[in-house]
Structure formats: C-alpha cells, structure tokens
Amino acid sequence: MRNFIISSDQIDGNKIRCSASEQKHITTVLRMQQGDQVRFLDDNGNYYIATLQYVDENKISAEIINQGFNPPSSPSVTLFQALIKPSKMGLVMQKTAEIGVDQIVPMVTDRSIINLKPSTHIQKNTRWQRIANEATKQCRRLRFPKILQIQSFTECLLSVGGFDEAIILYENEKVRSIQSVLRGFGSLDSVAVLVGPEGGFTNQENEAALAENCVPVSLGTNILRTETAAIVAAALVVYELRTGEGN
C-alpha cells in the first residue's frame, strides 16, 4: 500500500485533504484512481487507511476507513550531522531516513564547510525534511524522521545529556569499535550519534564531547567521507540496537 504524508490540519472528521505535492504524486506520477486505497501518515505517528473519493489534478479527497498508531522504534536514534556540502547533506538525510533514524540535527562545527546564514535556515530545513519524507515513502517506513533546526555544536552538546547514551565518531580512536561499544550498552531508550564534517571534529570539540560523556568510537582503519560515515554509523546503530544478535 502506498504511503503519503499529511499534517493533522488536513483531517476533517473522516475526510482527508491532500497537499499540492501529494496531489501531484497521486495523479501525475502514480495515476491513481477513485476507489484506490492508500495510507496517510502524520507527524505524530498516526496512520490512516483511506479510500480515494475524488481525484483530479486540482483536488483530491479521501475517506478514512481505518486508523491506528505506529509506536516509535526503540531505542530512538538521533543523528547529529555536521553541515557539509548541500548534495552530500541531502544524501545523508535520504539514506539515514531509509535506514530508520528518528531525528536528524544539522550541526554547525568549527570545520563545517558550509556556514549557512540564519535567514536560510528555515528554507534548508524545509528542503531536508522533504527529502527525508520522500525517502520514508519510498521505503514504506511507517514513521518519518524529524529534521530539527540547525544548531551549533555547543547547543547539540547541551542536549546530549538527555540521551541514555551518546557516541561520537573519532578517527583517532584506536581501541573502541562502534560494534563493541554498542553491544556493551545493554537496554536503551535513546541514543545519539555525532558525526563531524570533512576533516573531522577539532581537538577542542572532541574534548568538549568527552566532557559530556560522549563515547568516542571508530568505524575501522579506513578514513571515510563524512556522508559515508554517517550512513554506516546509522546502519550499525539501528542493526545492533534494534535487530542485531548483540541486542
């Protein structure tokens, strides 16, 4: 069944009004017809099975025939990703959404190549959320990740204390692999993953993260590009803590 994304204000009783972008997807791309059943997802974890009642290029309405709640995955996984080039940032949003990350926090670090003006933050966040939403629909995941507003590295560290555990990718870590650290955590409700920019975190940033009880981990002997590191780390965290034998 095809998934589409809505906000709660698009629901009126047992009727759903589609956004312009979803209308285009339904009519132009998928060429769906009246009577077809689809699943709508909102940003609170609710789902709605609905039948398309009226379909044309300008208006789509659907009638809810069943609804329920998709519980969040456990543990929740939040990726703190340093700002990188736009195409690479979009790739991280897309692939980690497919993998199952629950939140992504774009992060400004000392070595971030891109230093966005505050006036562009909302625009960038909207674009990244759209990329994550499209990835969620494509892989038929039942909850879509939330892309938080851009934060400074210091702001991110202040929020790390709210997680059960936090790991930071550190290329100079020679002892602790990410797998061994994850398998030693035990039962968790939440975990944070910090990924630096090209060139990595500075020594000062690493020291500040360690002071906030972030655990430095290695992804192996190869030095990965930041977008590759984020995707690999997200996949390992989701596998080890949700479905892996070590869980």
CSV table of C-alpha atoms in Angstrom, one decimal:
chain,number,residue,atom,x,y,z
A,1,MET,CA,0.0,0.0,0.0
A,2,ARG,CA,1.3,3.4,-0.9
A,3,ASN,CA,2.2,5.9,1.9
A,4,PHE,CA,1.5,9.6,1.8
A,5,ILE,CA,2.3,12.3,4.4
A,6,ILE,CA,-0.2,14.7,5.8
A,7,SER,CA,-0.4,17.1,8.7
A,8,SER,CA,-3.2,17.0,11.3
A,9,ASP,CA,-4.9,20.1,10.0
A,10,GLN,CA,-5.6,18.2,6.7
A,11,ILE,CA,-8.0,15.9,8.5
A,12,ASP,CA,-11.7,17.0,8.9
A,13,GLY,CA,-13.7,14.3,10.6
A,14,ASN,CA,-13.3,11.2,8.4
A,15,LYS,CA,-12.1,13.2,5.4
A,16,ILE,CA,-8.5,13.9,4.3
A,17,ARG,CA,-7.4,16.8,2.0
A,18,CYS,CA,-4.1,16.2,0.2
A,19,SER,CA,-1.4,18.8,-0.1
A,20,ALA,CA,-0.5,20.1,-3.6
A,21,SER,CA,2.7,18.0,-3.7
A,22,GLU,CA,0.9,14.8,-2.7
A,23,GLN,CA,-1.9,15.5,-5.2
A,24,LYS,CA,0.7,15.7,-8.0
A,25,HIS,CA,2.3,12.4,-6.9
A,26,ILE,CA,-1.0,10.6,-6.7
A,27,THR,CA,-2.4,11.9,-10.0
A,28,THR,CA,0.6,12.5,-12.3
A,29,VAL,CA,3.2,10.1,-11.1
A,30,LEU,CA,1.2,7.1,-9.8
A,31,ARG,CA,-2.0,7.8,-11.8
A,32,MET,CA,-4.2,6.5,-9.0
A,33,GLN,CA,-8.0,6.4,-9.4
A,34,GLN,CA,-11.1,6.9,-7.4
A,35,GLY,CA,-11.6,3.8,-5.1
A,36,ASP,CA,-7.9,3.1,-4.7
A,37,GLN,CA,-6.8,2.6,-1.1
A,38,VAL,CA,-3.8,4.4,0.4
A,39,ARG,CA,-2.2,5.0,3.8
A,40,PHE,CA,-1.6,8.5,5.2
A,41,LEU,CA,1.0,9.2,7.9
A,42,ASP,CA,1.0,12.2,10.1
A,43,ASP,CA,3.8,13.7,12.2
A,44,ASN,CA,2.5,12.3,15.5
A,45,GLY,CA,2.9,8.6,14.5
A,46,ASN,CA,-0.7,8.1,13.4
A,47,TYR,CA,-1.7,6.3,10.3
A,48,TYR,CA,-5.0,6.5,8.3
A,49,ILE,CA,-6.1,3.9,5.8
A,50,ALA,CA,-8.3,5.8,3.3
A,51,THR,CA,-10.2,5.4,0.0
A,52,LEU,CA,-9.7,8.0,-2.7
A,53,GLN,CA,-13.1,9.5,-3.4
A,54,TYR,CA,-12.4,12.3,-5.7
A,55,VAL,CA,-9.3,12.6,-7.9
A,56,ASP,CA,-8.3,15.2,-10.4
A,57,GLU,CA,-5.2,17.4,-10.9
A,58,ASN,CA,-6.6,20.2,-8.7
A,59,LYS,CA,-8.3,18.4,-5.8
A,60,ILE,CA,-8.1,15.0,-4.1
A,61,SER,CA,-10.2,13.9,-1.2
A,62,ALA,CA,-10.1,10.6,0.7
A,63,GLU,CA,-12.4,8.9,3.2
A,64,ILE,CA,-10.8,7.3,6.3
A,65,ILE,CA,-11.8,3.7,6.7
A,66,ASN,CA,-9.4,2.7,9.4
A,67,GLN,CA,-6.8,4.3,11.6
A,68,GLY,CA,-4.2,3.5,14.2
A,69,PHE,CA,-0.9,4.4,15.8
A,70,ASN,CA,2.6,3.4,14.8
A,71,PRO,CA,4.7,3.2,18.0
A,72,PRO,CA,8.2,4.7,17.8
A,73,SER,CA,11.1,2.3,17.3
A,74,SER,CA,13.2,1.5,20.4
A,75,PRO,CA,15.7,2.8,21.0
A,76,SER,CA,15.2,6.1,19.3
A,77,VAL,CA,18.2,7.2,17.3
A,78,THR,CA,19.2,10.8,16.7
A,79,LEU,CA,21.9,11.7,14.3
A,80,PHE,CA,23.8,15.0,14.9
A,81,GLN,CA,25.3,15.7,11.5
A,82,ALA,CA,27.8,18.4,10.9
A,83,LEU,CA,26.9,20.7,8.0
A,84,ILE,CA,28.5,19.6,4.7
A,85,LYS,CA,28.0,20.4,1.0
A,86,PRO,CA,24.3,20.5,0.1
A,87,SER,CA,24.4,17.5,-2.2
A,88,LYS,CA,26.1,15.4,0.5
A,89,MET,CA,23.8,16.7,3.2
A,90,GLY,CA,20.8,15.7,1.1
A,91,LEU,CA,22.3,12.2,0.7
A,92,VAL,CA,22.7,11.8,4.4
A,93,MET,CA,19.1,12.9,5.0
A,94,GLN,CA,17.8,10.4,2.4
A,95,LYS,CA,19.8,7.4,3.4
A,96,THR,CA,19.5,7.7,7.1
A,97,ALA,CA,15.8,8.2,6.8
A,98,GLU,CA,15.6,4.9,4.9
A,99,ILE,CA,17.8,3.2,7.5
A,100,GLY,CA,15.5,4.2,10.4
A,101,VAL,CA,16.9,7.2,12.1
A,102,ASP,CA,14.3,9.1,14.1
A,103,GLN,CA,15.7,12.6,14.3
A,104,ILE,CA,18.4,14.4,12.4
A,105,VAL,CA,20.0,17.6,13.8
A,106,PRO,CA,22.1,19.6,11.4
A,107,MET,CA,25.1,20.9,13.3
A,108,VAL,CA,27.5,23.8,12.8
A,109,THR,CA,31.0,22.9,13.8
A,110,ASP,CA,34.4,24.6,13.6
A,111,ARG,CA,35.3,22.8,10.3
A,112,SER,CA,31.9,22.9,8.7
A,113,ILE,CA,32.4,23.8,5.0
A,114,ILE,CA,29.0,25.4,4.7
A,115,ASN,CA,28.2,28.2,7.1
A,116,LEU,CA,24.6,29.0,6.4
A,117,LYS,CA,23.1,32.4,7.0
A,118,PRO,CA,20.4,32.4,9.7
A,119,SER,CA,17.9,33.7,7.1
A,120,THR,CA,18.3,30.5,5.1
A,121,HIS,CA,17.9,28.0,8.0
A,122,ILE,CA,14.1,27.6,7.6
A,123,GLN,CA,14.4,27.1,3.8
A,124,LYS,CA,17.2,24.5,4.2
A,125,ASN,CA,15.3,22.7,6.9
A,126,THR,CA,12.2,22.5,4.8
A,127,ARG,CA,14.1,21.0,1.9
A,128,TRP,CA,15.8,18.4,4.1
A,129,GLN,CA,12.5,17.4,5.6
A,130,ARG,CA,11.1,17.0,2.2
A,131,ILE,CA,14.0,14.7,1.2
A,132,ALA,CA,13.5,12.6,4.4
A,133,ASN,CA,9.8,12.4,3.8
A,134,GLU,CA,10.2,11.2,0.2
A,135,ALA,CA,12.7,8.6,1.3
A,136,THR,CA,10.3,7.4,4.0
A,137,LYS,CA,7.5,7.0,1.5
A,138,GLN,CA,9.8,5.2,-1.0
A,139,CYS,CA,11.0,2.6,1.6
A,140,ARG,CA,7.4,2.3,3.0
A,141,ARG,CA,8.6,3.1,6.5
A,142,LEU,CA,5.6,3.9,8.8
A,143,ARG,CA,7.1,6.8,10.7
A,144,PHE,CA,9.1,9.6,9.1
A,145,PRO,CA,12.1,11.3,10.8
A,146,LYS,CA,12.0,14.8,12.1
A,147,ILE,CA,14.7,17.2,10.8
A,148,LEU,CA,15.3,19.6,13.6
A,149,GLN,CA,16.5,23.2,13.2
A,150,ILE,CA,20.2,23.9,12.7
A,151,GLN,CA,22.1,24.1,15.9
A,152,SER,CA,25.6,25.0,17.0
A,153,PHE,CA,27.9,22.3,18.3
A,154,THR,CA,27.6,23.7,21.8
A,155,GLU,CA,23.8,23.6,21.6
A,156,CYS,CA,24.0,20.0,20.5
A,157,LEU,CA,26.2,19.0,23.4
A,158,LEU,CA,23.8,20.6,25.8
A,159,SER,CA,21.1,18.3,24.6
A,160,VAL,CA,23.3,15.1,24.6
A,161,GLY,CA,22.7,14.7,28.3
A,162,GLY,CA,19.0,13.9,27.6
A,163,PHE,CA,20.0,10.6,25.8
A,164,ASP,CA,20.7,7.3,27.5
A,165,GLU,CA,24.0,7.1,25.6
A,166,ALA,CA,25.9,9.2,23.0
A,167,ILE,CA,28.7,8.2,20.7
A,168,ILE,CA,31.0,10.4,18.6
A,169,LEU,CA,32.9,9.2,15.5
A,170,TYR,CA,36.5,9.9,16.1
A,171,GLU,CA,39.2,9.0,13.5
A,172,ASN,CA,41.9,8.8,16.2
A,173,GLU,CA,40.1,6.2,18.3
A,174,LYS,CA,42.2,3.0,18.1
A,175,VAL,CA,40.6,0.8,20.7
A,176,ARG,CA,36.8,1.0,20.7
A,177,SER,CA,35.0,-0.1,17.6
A,178,ILE,CA,31.4,1.1,17.2
A,179,GLN,CA,30.2,-2.5,17.3
A,180,SER,CA,31.9,-3.3,20.6
A,181,VAL,CA,30.6,-0.1,22.2
A,182,LEU,CA,27.1,-0.6,21.0
A,183,ARG,CA,27.0,-4.3,22.2
A,184,GLY,CA,28.1,-3.1,25.6
A,185,PHE,CA,25.3,-0.7,26.1
A,186,GLY,CA,22.5,-3.0,27.2
A,187,SER,CA,18.9,-1.9,27.1
A,188,LEU,CA,18.4,1.8,26.0
A,189,ASP,CA,15.5,4.1,25.2
A,190,SER,CA,17.6,6.6,23.2
A,191,VAL,CA,21.0,7.0,21.6
A,192,ALA,CA,22.7,10.0,20.0
A,193,VAL,CA,25.3,9.7,17.2
A,194,LEU,CA,27.6,12.7,16.5
A,195,VAL,CA,29.3,12.8,13.0
A,196,GLY,CA,31.8,15.5,12.1
A,197,PRO,CA,32.4,17.4,8.9
A,198,GLU,CA,35.1,16.7,6.3
A,199,GLY,CA,38.3,17.0,8.4
A,200,GLY,CA,36.5,15.7,11.5
A,201,PHE,CA,35.9,17.4,14.8
A,202,THR,CA,38.6,19.7,16.2
A,203,ASN,CA,40.5,18.6,19.3
A,204,GLN,CA,38.6,21.1,21.4
A,205,GLU,CA,35.3,19.8,20.1
A,206,ASN,CA,36.3,16.2,20.9
A,207,GLU,CA,37.4,17.2,24.4
A,208,ALA,CA,34.1,19.0,24.9
A,209,ALA,CA,32.2,15.9,23.8
A,210,LEU,CA,34.1,13.7,26.1
A,211,ALA,CA,33.3,16.0,29.0
A,212,GLU,CA,29.6,15.5,28.2
A,213,ASN,CA,30.2,11.7,28.4
A,214,CYS,CA,30.1,11.0,24.7
A,215,VAL,CA,31.9,7.8,23.9
A,216,PRO,CA,34.4,8.0,21.1
A,217,VAL,CA,34.2,5.2,18.6
A,218,SER,CA,35.9,4.0,15.4
A,219,LEU,CA,34.4,2.7,12.1
A,220,GLY,CA,37.6,0.9,11.2
A,221,THR,CA,41.0,1.6,9.7
A,222,ASN,CA,39.7,3.4,6.6
A,223,ILE,CA,39.0,7.1,6.9
A,224,LEU,CA,35.5,7.5,5.4
A,225,ARG,CA,33.9,10.6,3.9
A,226,THR,CA,31.6,12.2,6.3
A,227,GLU,CA,28.4,11.3,4.4
A,228,THR,CA,29.6,7.6,4.2
A,229,ALA,CA,30.5,7.6,7.9
A,230,ALA,CA,27.0,8.9,8.8
A,231,ILE,CA,25.3,6.2,6.7
A,232,VAL,CA,27.5,3.4,8.0
A,233,ALA,CA,27.1,4.5,11.6
A,234,ALA,CA,23.3,4.9,11.4
A,235,ALA,CA,23.0,1.4,9.8
A,236,LEU,CA,25.2,-0.2,12.5
A,237,VAL,CA,23.4,1.5,15.4
A,238,VAL,CA,19.9,0.5,14.0
A,239,TYR,CA,21.0,-3.0,13.4
A,240,GLU,CA,22.9,-3.6,16.7
A,241,LEU,CA,20.4,-1.9,19.0
A,242,ARG,CA,17.1,-2.9,17.3
A,243,THR,CA,17.6,-6.2,15.4
A,244,GLY,CA,21.2,-7.4,15.9
A,245,GLU,CA,22.2,-10.5,17.8
A,246,GLY,CA,24.0,-8.3,20.3
A,247,ASN,CA,20.7,-6.7,21.3
